[in-house]
Amino acid sequence: MATTTFSGPIKAGDKKDAPNANLGFVSMAQSAAVTEVNAFGTTSIVIPANSQITNIYVLVTTAFDNGTNTIDIGTSADTDLFVDGLTVSSVGNHRVGAAQTGTEASWQNTGSSDTTIVFISPGSGNGAGILTVEYIQNNNI
């Protein structure tokens, strides 16, 4: 199947002028395969500058068995910036809840530079899954 690439951000709606404007940003998502490791791993996920992260989840295909059974998601400078201690000890879809959101302000606006996402597992084991980050490109809140 072919894909189409836009430079974005993309807005959709059928009324662009006030007072009944209904344009909204299109939600974007990027995914990367992740495995349980004893260090941080840079993913292929790069979030554009000034984006708002709206959701992060891990579809675990092989349960993590590293003892703590948790992961962190962040940047190379702050490895738990977005997610701190998400439990992934069972197969299934694990969404980040309020208790694991790391630094909330970083979800609101990723900053003035593109952000490369890193995935941290504090032990070694057999775990594997797919990390997905959903965001609104250049929402600039």
mmCIF file of C-alpha atoms in Angstrom:
data_model
loop_
_atom_site.group_PDB
_atom_site.id
_atom_site.type_symbol
_atom_site.label_atom_id
_atom_site.label_comp_id
_atom_site.label_asym_id
_atom_site.label_seq_id
_atom_site.Cartn_x
_atom_site.Cartn_y
_atom_site.Cartn_z
ATOM 1 C CA MET A 1 0.000 0.000 0.000
ATOM 2 C CA ALA A 2 1.317 3.459 -0.849
ATOM 3 C CA THR A 3 1.758 6.195 1.746
ATOM 4 C CA THR A 4 1.423 9.946 1.446
ATOM 5 C CA THR A 5 3.660 12.394 3.283
ATOM 6 C CA PHE A 6 2.664 15.941 4.283
ATOM 7 C CA SER A 7 4.947 18.486 5.911
ATOM 8 C CA GLY A 8 2.136 19.422 8.350
ATOM 9 C CA PRO A 9 0.797 20.238 10.720
ATOM 10 C CA ILE A 10 -2.507 19.155 9.223
ATOM 11 C CA LYS A 11 -5.842 20.714 10.142
ATOM 12 C CA ALA A 12 -9.243 19.358 9.143
ATOM 13 C CA GLY A 13 -12.768 20.785 9.192
ATOM 14 C CA ASP A 14 -15.244 22.304 6.794
ATOM 15 C CA LYS A 15 -15.494 25.829 8.282
ATOM 16 C CA LYS A 16 -12.284 27.828 8.598
ATOM 17 C CA ASP A 17 -13.810 31.227 9.361
ATOM 18 C CA ALA A 18 -15.363 32.507 12.600
ATOM 19 C CA PRO A 19 -17.842 32.488 14.217
ATOM 20 C CA ASN A 20 -18.494 28.806 13.432
ATOM 21 C CA ALA A 21 -14.933 27.687 12.654
ATOM 22 C CA ASN A 22 -14.471 23.984 13.341
ATOM 23 C CA LEU A 23 -10.898 23.303 12.264
ATOM 24 C CA GLY A 24 -8.863 20.951 14.429
ATOM 25 C CA PHE A 25 -5.394 19.446 14.326
ATOM 26 C CA VAL A 26 -5.045 15.886 13.077
ATOM 27 C CA SER A 27 -3.671 13.502 15.713
ATOM 28 C CA MET A 28 -0.427 11.775 14.720
ATOM 29 C CA ALA A 29 1.247 8.588 16.002
ATOM 30 C CA GLN A 30 4.613 6.886 15.704
ATOM 31 C CA SER A 31 5.494 3.363 16.830
ATOM 32 C CA ALA A 32 8.704 1.406 17.392
ATOM 33 C CA ALA A 33 9.512 -2.158 18.399
ATOM 34 C CA VAL A 34 11.137 -2.319 21.860
ATOM 35 C CA THR A 35 12.814 -5.079 23.859
ATOM 36 C CA GLU A 36 13.862 -5.511 27.450
ATOM 37 C CA VAL A 37 17.459 -4.368 27.898
ATOM 38 C CA ASN A 38 19.750 -3.377 30.743
ATOM 39 C CA ALA A 39 20.280 0.175 29.500
ATOM 40 C CA PHE A 40 18.416 2.820 27.574
ATOM 41 C CA GLY A 41 17.660 2.332 23.911
ATOM 42 C CA THR A 42 17.052 5.089 21.399
ATOM 43 C CA THR A 43 13.934 4.411 19.346
ATOM 44 C CA SER A 44 13.100 5.491 15.798
ATOM 45 C CA ILE A 45 10.374 7.787 17.204
ATOM 46 C CA VAL A 46 11.123 11.483 16.689
ATOM 47 C CA ILE A 47 8.401 13.907 17.797
ATOM 48 C CA PRO A 48 8.353 17.267 15.939
ATOM 49 C CA ALA A 49 9.134 20.468 17.859
ATOM 50 C CA ASN A 50 6.316 22.173 19.823
ATOM 51 C CA SER A 51 4.097 19.085 19.725
ATOM 52 C CA GLN A 52 1.617 18.072 22.422
ATOM 53 C CA ILE A 53 1.839 14.412 23.477
ATOM 54 C CA THR A 54 -1.674 13.058 24.025
ATOM 55 C CA ASN A 55 -1.072 9.364 24.732
ATOM 56 C CA ILE A 56 1.717 6.829 25.230
ATOM 57 C CA TYR A 57 1.234 3.084 25.411
ATOM 58 C CA VAL A 58 3.120 -0.179 25.030
ATOM 59 C CA LEU A 59 1.572 -3.231 23.425
ATOM 60 C CA VAL A 60 3.491 -5.970 25.267
ATOM 61 C CA THR A 61 3.863 -9.117 23.152
ATOM 62 C CA THR A 62 6.212 -10.932 25.564
ATOM 63 C CA ALA A 63 5.903 -10.068 29.272
ATOM 64 C CA PHE A 64 8.817 -8.210 30.848
ATOM 65 C CA ASP A 65 10.478 -10.241 33.582
ATOM 66 C CA ASN A 66 13.297 -7.985 34.807
ATOM 67 C CA GLY A 67 12.362 -8.047 38.498
ATOM 68 C CA THR A 68 10.846 -4.552 38.674
ATOM 69 C CA ASN A 69 8.782 -5.168 35.518
ATOM 70 C CA THR A 70 8.617 -1.433 34.816
ATOM 71 C CA ILE A 71 9.806 0.859 32.045
ATOM 72 C CA ASP A 72 10.575 4.545 31.622
ATOM 73 C CA ILE A 73 10.204 6.627 28.470
ATOM 74 C CA GLY A 74 11.957 9.932 27.902
ATOM 75 C CA THR A 75 14.935 11.511 26.181
ATOM 76 C CA SER A 76 18.659 10.850 26.437
ATOM 77 C CA ALA A 77 18.915 13.893 28.749
ATOM 78 C CA ASP A 78 15.989 12.834 31.007
ATOM 79 C CA THR A 79 15.144 9.154 30.675
ATOM 80 C CA ASP A 80 11.832 9.325 32.575
ATOM 81 C CA LEU A 81 10.654 12.688 31.234
ATOM 82 C CA PHE A 82 7.414 11.287 29.756
ATOM 83 C CA VAL A 83 6.844 7.991 31.604
ATOM 84 C CA ASP A 84 8.167 6.946 35.005
ATOM 85 C CA GLY A 85 7.627 3.376 36.167
ATOM 86 C CA LEU A 86 4.958 1.901 33.883
ATOM 87 C CA THR A 87 4.350 -1.754 34.841
ATOM 88 C CA VAL A 88 4.622 -4.117 31.849
ATOM 89 C CA SER A 89 4.684 -7.549 33.498
ATOM 90 C CA SER A 90 1.870 -9.037 31.419
ATOM 91 C CA VAL A 91 1.026 -9.382 27.739
ATOM 92 C CA GLY A 92 -1.430 -6.751 26.508
ATOM 93 C CA ASN A 93 -1.833 -3.025 25.957
ATOM 94 C CA HIS A 94 -0.423 -0.893 28.802
ATOM 95 C CA ARG A 95 -1.459 2.776 28.723
ATOM 96 C CA VAL A 96 0.244 5.420 30.792
ATOM 97 C CA GLY A 97 -1.894 6.625 33.696
ATOM 98 C CA ALA A 98 -1.636 9.826 35.712
ATOM 99 C CA ALA A 99 0.707 8.207 38.253
ATOM 100 C CA GLN A 100 3.338 7.460 35.580
ATOM 101 C CA THR A 101 3.280 10.610 33.429
ATOM 102 C CA GLY A 102 6.728 11.844 34.414
ATOM 103 C CA THR A 103 6.903 15.611 33.891
ATOM 104 C CA GLU A 104 3.424 16.740 32.840
ATOM 105 C CA ALA A 105 4.642 20.025 31.298
ATOM 106 C CA SER A 106 6.756 18.061 28.809
ATOM 107 C CA TRP A 107 3.583 16.363 27.492
ATOM 108 C CA GLN A 108 2.005 19.790 26.931
ATOM 109 C CA ASN A 109 4.810 21.058 24.687
ATOM 110 C CA THR A 110 7.850 19.033 23.653
ATOM 111 C CA GLY A 111 9.942 22.194 23.182
ATOM 112 C CA SER A 112 11.608 24.071 20.380
ATOM 113 C CA SER A 113 13.567 21.103 18.959
ATOM 114 C CA ASP A 114 12.537 17.712 17.610
ATOM 115 C CA THR A 115 12.547 15.082 20.402
ATOM 116 C CA THR A 116 14.005 11.583 19.986
ATOM 117 C CA ILE A 117 12.266 9.123 22.300
ATOM 118 C CA VAL A 118 14.263 6.647 24.418
ATOM 119 C CA PHE A 119 12.898 3.511 26.095
ATOM 120 C CA ILE A 120 14.367 2.371 29.426
ATOM 121 C CA SER A 121 14.073 -1.034 31.087
ATOM 122 C CA PRO A 122 16.015 -1.324 34.380
ATOM 123 C CA GLY A 123 17.007 -4.947 33.871
ATOM 124 C CA SER A 124 17.623 -7.590 31.274
ATOM 125 C CA GLY A 125 15.064 -10.197 30.320
ATOM 126 C CA ASN A 126 12.864 -11.489 27.543
ATOM 127 C CA GLY A 127 10.256 -8.708 27.278
ATOM 128 C CA ALA A 128 9.209 -7.282 23.929
ATOM 129 C CA GLY A 129 6.526 -5.013 22.573
ATOM 130 C CA ILE A 130 5.555 -2.027 20.481
ATOM 131 C CA LEU A 131 5.823 1.485 21.912
ATOM 132 C CA THR A 132 3.388 4.053 20.463
ATOM 133 C CA VAL A 133 3.437 7.815 21.062
ATOM 134 C CA GLU A 134 0.408 9.838 19.924
ATOM 135 C CA TYR A 135 0.744 13.603 19.540
ATOM 136 C CA ILE A 136 -0.628 16.754 17.957
ATOM 137 C CA GLN A 137 2.035 18.245 15.708
ATOM 138 C CA ASN A 138 3.076 21.845 16.425
ATOM 139 C CA ASN A 139 0.106 22.496 18.742
ATOM 140 C CA ASN A 140 2.486 24.911 20.536
ATOM 141 C CA ILE A 141 0.574 25.238 23.805
#
